[in-house]
Amino acid sequence: MTTATSILDAITVPVSEGRAIPDAATRETIGYAPIHTLADLESAVSAARAAQPAWDGLGHAERSRVLHAIADDIDAHAEELAVILSREQGKPLDGPNARFEVGACAVWTRSAADTVLEPEVVFEAGAARAEVHYGALGVVGAIGPWNWPMMISVWQIAPSLRMGNTVVVKPSGFTPLSVLALVEIFNRHLPAGVLTAVTGDREIGSTLAAHPGVDKIMFTGSTPTGRKIVEASAQNLARLTLELGGNDAGIVLPGTDVAAHAEDLFWGIFINTGQTCAALKRLYVHDSVYDETVEALAHLARTMPMGRGLDEGNVLGPLQNQNQFDIVQRLVEDARARGARIVAGGEPAADLGPLFFQPTVVADIADGAALVDEEQFGPAIPVIRYSDVDDAISRANAAEQGLGASVWSDDPEAALAVAQRLQAGTVWINQHGVLNPQVPFGGTKSSGYGQEFGVAGLKAVAAPKVISR
Ligand code: NAD
């Protein structure tokens, strides 16, 4: 049986050749990630191009079989993968965190294996007929963030492989080991060259994005980097799927049974300690249920166990890196300086480790405060009071981002009416950030374009070809 150490051993390199990767909670070194060069990137793209025709030639049934074998192997090594992820990313094993993320990797891989993209008949008149067929694009470059490193890599890799593409994946410099561990499992089942990880930062990413040997970039990360990817695509005309930053609003309508929804609201906000693209990041609450909502969230924030991820029972962890910790601290300090009321948390949780920040609920704050207007990507939620639903909708829609949004109400018609007016790629009702591998997911406005998952996700990594007669 393979142990956790053996996956780690397989992916780490000797001290002299690698970059030390810290445990996010304790700052101890977990292992050493290879430092890949531009020459390594060239080899990876060449290998991917060389391997692509044979991989494509295997056909859908065989590629689906391989993806199922990979999903089974992810399940078989789930705990080892979760430990690596928990240490490197910081998210606890328990709760909607590391074990949950590894489980989702298997679920999304199987979904990519089982989803079918049939040719579409788009015109028929007498003997005339036009069909759209979907084939492989070629080589996909997958560039990912550090918050859900394994799951987001699977979102990019599995549909690409299913459609007959080969993939070069570039993990975030903050979480290379998680992605290398995942790729190690994939590569126990894939022919050489079909999937290669190239670790490194900006230069590797920008060279991959502009590479003439790349046909498609699947990018998940911040909006500023997304804009650079768009510029790079002017060189190779790579197709793009851009999953960028969010500043999702939630609106709690009058008459809502807040106690019944409090835990779902809490996890919509604090999932992965707030480091989630489609987490609820600004909560607009009607005056009539405002105090009750603030108190319910504050109670949960004060009592949810936070700490080192490997300690069972913890469900909140540290910020993954110093930069993100500094952003959260700055936004909370700014809110405090403006006279907002810190109802729970508000300070670093230094007793737990250098990157822990207390789960924080901030009341009596308005649009214009940085904590409302900027993406915090951490455990601090501004709760904004409103008295007019139209006004709440227009404030929610005022953000430049449009990834997700949510409406909270026990009146289904009222909730639907508001949902139809919110500008976002997904609007949830009485939940936030809940994803399903069959349901398309993607952003609007500066949260990016393109959709992942299900049939839409397969189309995103396919070349459409019209056959007309
Ligand atoms: P980031 O943009 O800093 O980095 C993302 C990736 O891009 C990393 O692998 C990085 O090394 C690489 N990169 C950096 N510069 C590059 C360049 N010039 N060319 C090519 N690649 C480059 O983002 P991050 O800090 O890792 O992630 C956090 C952000 O990602 C947040 O804004 C979050 O909302 C967003 N995000 C969005 C989604 C979504 O599905 N929409 C999901 C997760 C995270």
XYZ file of C-alpha atoms and ligand atoms in Angstrom:
513
model
C 0.000 0.000 0.000
C 1.227 3.494 -0.809
C 1.614 5.805 2.162
C 1.302 9.581 2.386
C 5.081 9.784 2.437
C 5.391 7.904 -0.809
C 3.299 10.386 -2.834
C 5.229 13.214 -1.224
C 8.496 11.381 -1.909
C 7.513 10.920 -5.535
C 6.901 14.628 -6.091
C 9.481 16.358 -3.959
C 13.040 16.911 -5.127
C 16.289 17.064 -3.110
C 16.830 20.207 -1.012
C 19.598 21.404 -3.310
C 17.325 21.311 -6.376
C 14.049 22.584 -4.978
C 12.135 25.368 -3.324
C 11.032 24.807 0.274
C 7.257 24.733 0.615
C 5.938 25.639 4.063
C 3.037 24.144 5.986
C 0.533 27.030 5.936
C -0.341 26.595 9.610
C 3.011 25.831 11.248
C 5.457 27.225 8.638
C 7.509 23.992 8.859
C 8.876 22.806 5.521
C 6.678 20.088 4.009
C 8.870 19.310 1.009
C 10.738 20.804 -1.911
C 9.034 21.679 -5.184
C 11.033 21.419 -8.393
C 12.123 24.735 -9.887
C 11.228 24.310 -13.525
C 12.780 26.435 -16.227
C 11.549 27.788 -19.533
C 13.394 24.861 -21.160
C 11.257 22.466 -19.080
C 8.181 24.306 -20.296
C 9.319 23.922 -23.904
C 9.802 20.180 -23.391
C 6.390 19.859 -21.777
C 4.603 21.627 -24.647
C 6.536 19.608 -27.237
C 5.692 16.364 -25.435
C 2.042 17.385 -25.213
C 1.914 18.140 -28.949
C 3.602 14.852 -29.769
C 1.296 12.813 -27.517
C -1.954 14.492 -28.596
C -2.836 12.615 -31.816
C -2.515 9.183 -30.200
C -4.450 10.284 -27.111
C -7.181 11.709 -29.347
C -7.097 8.535 -31.414
C -8.012 6.392 -28.398
C -11.599 7.637 -28.657
C -14.101 8.697 -26.033
C -14.833 5.258 -24.556
C -11.182 4.514 -23.786
C -10.472 8.008 -22.465
C -13.529 7.721 -20.208
C -12.268 4.377 -18.938
C -8.893 5.930 -18.087
C -10.585 8.850 -16.310
C -12.643 6.416 -14.232
C -9.472 4.547 -13.258
C -7.927 7.882 -12.219
C -11.005 8.794 -10.144
C -10.841 5.403 -8.395
C -7.151 5.956 -7.672
C -7.866 9.430 -6.249
C -10.381 7.793 -3.916
C -7.866 5.075 -3.016
C -5.295 7.738 -2.016
C -7.790 10.263 -0.699
C -6.386 10.584 2.796
C -2.772 10.963 1.612
C -3.816 13.632 -0.859
C -5.920 15.416 1.770
C -2.974 15.545 4.194
C -0.668 17.120 1.580
C -3.413 19.592 0.624
C -4.252 20.438 4.207
C -0.648 21.144 5.112
C 0.258 23.135 2.021
C -2.983 25.073 1.536
C -3.914 25.291 5.215
C -7.511 24.088 4.945
C -8.446 21.605 7.658
C -9.076 17.952 6.888
C -12.584 18.279 8.338
C -15.565 20.380 7.260
C -15.978 21.543 3.648
C -12.201 21.530 3.283
C -9.382 19.126 2.348
C -11.201 15.770 2.409
C -14.138 17.451 0.720
C -11.843 18.893 -1.990
C -10.180 15.543 -2.711
C -13.614 13.887 -2.862
C -14.705 16.539 -5.350
C -11.651 15.746 -7.520
C -12.928 12.180 -7.956
C -16.519 13.336 -8.517
C -15.568 15.901 -11.190
C -13.227 13.441 -12.920
C -16.048 10.877 -13.164
C -18.428 13.531 -14.379
C -16.024 14.523 -17.164
C -15.760 10.824 -18.057
C -19.528 10.298 -18.177
C -20.782 13.507 -19.793
C -21.576 13.047 -23.471
C -21.211 15.762 -26.101
C -23.192 14.603 -29.132
C -23.057 16.227 -32.577
C -25.832 18.812 -32.902
C -28.113 19.062 -35.925
C -28.509 22.796 -36.437
C -30.296 22.856 -39.807
C -32.424 20.412 -41.742
C -34.509 21.110 -44.867
C -35.176 18.305 -47.326
C -31.828 16.722 -48.165
C -29.888 19.649 -46.695
C -28.464 19.120 -43.239
C -25.858 20.859 -41.098
C -24.339 19.348 -37.989
C -21.857 20.671 -35.429
C -19.318 18.063 -34.358
C -16.956 18.563 -31.431
C -13.352 17.363 -31.541
C -10.109 18.007 -29.701
C -8.510 21.451 -29.781
C -4.942 20.225 -29.281
C -2.880 21.332 -26.281
C -4.519 22.991 -23.279
C -2.539 25.145 -20.842
C -4.063 25.028 -17.349
C -3.096 27.835 -14.974
C -4.539 27.754 -11.477
C -4.736 29.544 -8.116
C -3.796 28.474 -4.590
C -7.178 28.384 -2.878
C -8.667 25.100 -4.212
C -5.557 23.911 -6.041
C -6.461 20.261 -6.596
C -10.141 20.722 -7.399
C -9.638 23.622 -9.788
C -6.864 21.716 -11.572
C -9.259 18.798 -12.046
C -11.885 21.199 -13.434
C -9.332 22.235 -16.041
C -7.614 18.920 -16.733
C -10.364 16.267 -16.722
C -12.683 17.784 -19.393
C -9.644 18.651 -21.525
C -8.400 15.064 -21.439
C -11.892 13.712 -22.057
C -12.141 15.701 -25.306
C -8.827 14.329 -26.581
C -6.581 17.241 -25.678
C -3.264 16.954 -23.893
C -2.460 19.314 -21.026
C 0.391 21.333 -19.549
C -0.575 22.465 -16.057
C 1.082 25.312 -14.186
C 0.155 25.366 -10.496
C 0.288 28.449 -8.309
C 3.708 28.986 -6.779
C 2.008 28.832 -3.356
C 0.581 25.332 -3.811
C 2.729 23.307 -6.233
C 2.846 20.139 -4.118
C -0.943 19.701 -4.082
C -1.096 19.854 -7.868
C 2.011 17.717 -8.336
C 0.460 15.079 -6.046
C -2.718 15.099 -8.114
C -0.773 14.912 -11.382
C 1.233 12.015 -9.945
C -2.027 10.047 -9.556
C -3.236 11.014 -13.055
C 0.083 10.004 -14.581
C -0.095 6.514 -13.114
C -2.786 5.976 -15.778
C -1.874 8.290 -18.676
C 0.588 7.792 -21.558
C 3.760 9.920 -21.368
C 3.366 13.528 -22.448
C -0.435 13.659 -22.097
C -0.271 15.605 -18.816
C 2.795 17.475 -17.540
C 3.075 19.841 -14.591
C 5.513 22.711 -14.872
C 5.972 24.519 -11.585
C 6.990 28.114 -11.451
C 5.574 31.562 -11.186
C 4.743 34.443 -13.451
C 7.326 33.838 -16.168
C 6.334 30.212 -16.694
C 2.654 31.251 -16.665
C 3.033 34.102 -19.106
C 5.222 32.043 -21.466
C 2.694 29.192 -21.412
C -0.184 31.621 -22.057
C 1.504 33.081 -25.160
C 3.044 29.814 -26.410
C 2.451 29.078 -30.104
C 2.089 25.384 -29.272
C -0.921 26.012 -27.016
C -4.476 26.068 -28.378
C -6.461 26.877 -25.253
C -5.813 28.411 -21.860
C -7.969 27.458 -18.912
C -7.181 30.181 -16.394
C -8.438 30.591 -12.841
C -7.032 33.418 -10.783
C -7.271 37.137 -10.242
C -8.778 39.652 -12.646
C -5.495 41.567 -13.189
C -3.722 38.340 -14.236
C -6.741 37.452 -16.391
C -6.252 40.678 -18.332
C -2.606 39.683 -18.985
C -3.765 36.289 -20.259
C -6.087 38.054 -22.698
C -3.159 40.159 -23.946
C -0.998 37.045 -24.304
C -3.700 35.355 -26.375
C -3.243 38.011 -29.056
C -0.017 36.154 -29.903
C -1.231 32.560 -30.227
C -4.982 33.164 -30.569
C -5.485 30.585 -27.841
C -9.119 30.129 -26.849
C -9.706 31.264 -23.280
C -11.789 30.288 -20.307
C -11.286 32.909 -17.617
C -12.528 32.227 -14.089
C -11.523 35.431 -12.319
C -12.112 37.218 -9.050
C -15.462 37.737 -7.394
C -17.072 40.044 -4.881
C -20.312 38.132 -4.525
C -23.262 39.855 -2.877
C -25.964 38.108 -0.878
C -29.317 39.740 -0.141
C -31.442 38.670 2.839
C -35.053 39.667 2.158
C -37.517 40.855 4.809
C -39.490 38.109 6.553
C -36.702 35.527 6.230
C -36.318 32.945 9.002
C -32.683 33.841 9.628
C -32.088 31.159 12.261
C -33.077 28.471 9.742
C -30.537 29.744 7.198
C -27.731 30.857 9.529
C -25.407 27.869 9.035
C -25.794 27.927 5.246
C -25.109 31.662 5.263
C -22.049 31.119 7.439
C -20.566 28.486 5.132
C -21.463 30.504 2.040
C -19.186 33.164 3.524
C -16.505 31.277 5.418
C -15.959 28.181 3.246
C -12.198 27.567 3.001
C -11.809 30.345 5.579
C -13.216 32.803 3.039
C -10.585 32.002 0.401
C -13.086 30.979 -2.234
C -13.814 32.710 -5.532
C -17.568 32.250 -5.329
C -17.920 32.864 -1.588
C -20.391 35.409 -0.273
C -18.292 38.540 0.249
C -20.860 41.322 0.888
C -24.079 40.588 2.770
C -27.003 43.020 2.371
C -29.621 42.454 5.093
C -33.035 44.060 5.434
C -33.444 46.347 8.409
C -36.193 44.135 9.907
C -33.865 41.102 10.268
C -30.504 42.899 10.452
C -29.639 42.572 14.152
C -30.749 38.965 14.252
C -28.612 38.083 11.192
C -25.529 39.832 12.528
C -25.862 38.079 15.882
C -26.456 34.632 14.316
C -23.338 34.974 12.143
C -21.268 36.379 14.999
C -22.279 33.468 17.236
C -21.146 30.951 14.618
C -17.930 32.906 13.964
C -17.089 32.868 17.680
C -17.730 29.148 18.094
C -16.517 27.419 14.869
C -13.243 25.597 15.624
C -10.240 27.186 13.916
C -6.713 25.793 14.011
C -4.142 23.534 12.419
C -5.711 21.542 9.614
C -4.407 18.143 10.664
C -6.064 18.438 14.092
C -9.422 16.701 13.721
C -12.408 18.876 14.503
C -11.044 22.144 13.144
C -13.136 23.534 10.288
C -11.415 26.904 9.749
C -7.705 27.328 9.048
C -5.068 29.988 8.375
C -4.781 32.334 5.409
C -2.653 30.522 2.894
C 0.016 33.188 2.544
C 1.312 36.407 4.048
C 0.060 38.575 1.196
C -3.518 37.391 1.696
C -3.223 37.782 5.471
C -2.071 41.377 4.969
C -5.021 42.127 2.657
C -7.558 40.832 5.189
C -5.913 42.691 8.065
C -5.789 45.941 6.073
C -9.463 45.730 5.095
C -10.611 45.012 8.650
C -8.433 47.813 10.061
C -9.849 50.222 7.496
C -13.412 49.211 8.467
C -12.621 49.763 12.138
C -11.059 53.159 11.406
C -14.238 54.195 9.553
C -16.305 53.435 12.662
C -17.777 50.107 11.583
C -18.758 47.765 14.431
C -16.597 44.630 14.773
C -19.107 42.156 16.205
C -16.919 39.044 16.132
C -13.177 38.592 15.624
C -11.340 41.523 14.085
C -7.820 40.524 15.091
C -5.107 38.078 14.075
C -5.406 34.789 15.976
C -1.684 34.836 16.706
C -1.927 32.108 19.342
C -2.796 29.661 16.534
C 0.035 30.652 14.203
C 1.317 33.598 12.179
C -1.265 33.427 9.352
C -4.458 32.878 11.352
C -7.057 35.655 11.430
C -10.145 35.401 13.635
C -13.435 34.806 11.796
C -14.736 38.356 11.629
C -18.223 39.838 11.307
C -18.385 43.582 10.646
C -21.683 45.484 11.052
C -22.734 49.097 10.486
C -20.641 49.388 7.365
C -21.637 50.708 3.944
C -20.645 50.623 0.289
C -17.529 52.723 -0.251
C -15.639 50.970 2.570
C -12.780 48.911 1.185
C -14.058 45.765 2.940
C -17.262 46.055 0.890
C -15.817 47.242 -2.415
C -12.724 45.012 -2.611
C -12.446 41.235 -2.671
C -11.271 40.276 0.846
C -10.678 36.565 0.033
C -10.520 35.781 3.722
C -12.539 35.331 6.918
C -14.114 38.802 7.279
C -17.657 39.617 6.185
C -19.213 43.091 5.954
C -22.958 43.051 6.770
C -24.693 46.039 5.202
C -28.138 47.264 6.309
C -30.774 48.165 3.705
C -34.417 49.153 3.825
C -35.369 49.136 0.137
C -34.947 45.951 -1.928
C -34.453 47.869 -5.199
C -31.640 49.793 -3.560
C -29.997 46.541 -2.325
C -30.165 45.071 -5.835
C -28.589 48.134 -7.414
C -25.806 48.145 -4.806
C -25.205 44.431 -5.368
C -25.004 45.061 -9.127
C -22.709 48.072 -8.741
C -19.606 45.874 -8.349
C -17.415 45.413 -11.396
C -17.343 41.647 -10.743
C -20.184 39.265 -11.475
C -19.208 35.756 -10.440
C -21.977 34.665 -8.049
C -24.772 36.195 -5.984
C -27.465 34.884 -3.658
C -30.932 35.698 -2.373
C -32.135 34.465 1.002
C -35.896 34.253 1.529
C -38.650 31.842 2.506
C -40.863 33.301 -0.225
C -39.849 31.459 -3.439
C -41.480 33.972 -5.786
C -39.889 36.981 -4.119
C -36.508 35.212 -4.193
C -36.835 34.357 -7.888
C -37.840 37.914 -8.768
C -34.667 39.246 -7.128
C -32.514 36.456 -8.612
C -33.605 37.463 -12.102
C -32.353 41.011 -11.525
C -28.914 40.179 -10.110
C -25.936 40.379 -12.487
C -23.875 37.230 -11.946
C -22.874 33.987 -13.638
C -24.776 32.061 -10.955
C -27.476 33.278 -8.579
C -28.196 30.900 -5.718
C -31.376 30.902 -3.643
C -30.907 30.061 0.056
C -27.398 28.782 -0.597
C -24.159 30.248 -1.916
C -21.239 28.728 -3.782
C -22.788 25.268 -4.019
C -21.467 23.634 -7.196
C -22.593 20.646 -9.214
C -20.435 18.999 -11.896
C -23.354 18.916 -14.335
C -24.359 22.571 -13.883
C -22.413 25.205 -15.868
C -20.320 27.605 -13.785
C -18.635 30.818 -14.884
C -18.548 34.554 -14.392
C -19.856 37.692 -16.042
C -18.412 41.227 -16.118
C -14.820 41.333 -14.825
C -15.200 37.866 -13.238
C -14.333 36.457 -16.640
C -15.961 34.536 -19.438
C -16.560 30.963 -20.520
C -18.209 28.197 -18.552
C -16.925 25.042 -16.910
C -18.702 21.743 -16.012
C -21.162 19.526 -17.810
C -21.777 19.755 -21.535
C -20.842 23.450 -21.571
C -17.514 22.538 -19.981
C -16.736 19.948 -22.651
C -17.601 22.442 -25.400
C -15.167 24.901 -23.816
C -12.247 22.543 -24.513
C -13.467 21.365 -27.917
C -13.115 22.586 -31.489
C -16.522 22.887 -33.132
C -16.653 21.746 -36.744
C -19.666 22.164 -39.003
C -20.396 19.379 -41.461
C -22.857 20.604 -44.033
C -24.519 18.873 -46.950
P -3.251 35.085 -9.400
O -3.909 35.733 -10.562
O -2.259 35.836 -8.622
O -2.516 33.749 -9.867
C -3.189 32.730 -10.587
C -2.174 31.938 -11.401
O -1.665 32.754 -12.457
C -0.964 31.471 -10.612
O -0.651 30.161 -11.025
C 0.112 32.462 -11.008
O 1.409 31.950 -10.873
C -0.232 32.688 -12.473
N 0.251 33.935 -13.059
C 0.615 35.075 -12.446
N 0.939 36.008 -13.366
C 0.781 35.442 -14.585
C 0.926 35.902 -15.919
N 1.331 37.150 -16.198
N 0.625 35.052 -16.931
C 0.188 33.803 -16.676
N 0.043 33.308 -15.428
C 0.327 34.122 -14.397
O -4.455 34.570 -8.474
P -4.367 33.862 -7.040
O -3.967 34.879 -6.028
O -3.589 32.602 -7.142
O -5.881 33.443 -6.814
C -6.794 34.255 -6.148
C -7.766 34.885 -7.128
O -8.341 33.865 -7.960
C -8.937 35.560 -6.459
O -9.211 36.781 -7.099
C -10.087 34.591 -6.693
O -11.374 35.189 -6.653
C -9.746 34.037 -8.019
N -10.388 32.736 -8.216
C -11.399 32.644 -9.116
C -12.057 31.431 -9.281
C -13.193 31.286 -10.254
O -13.597 30.164 -10.524
N -13.697 32.357 -10.803
C -11.673 30.322 -8.515
C -10.620 30.470 -7.602
C -9.985 31.688 -7.456
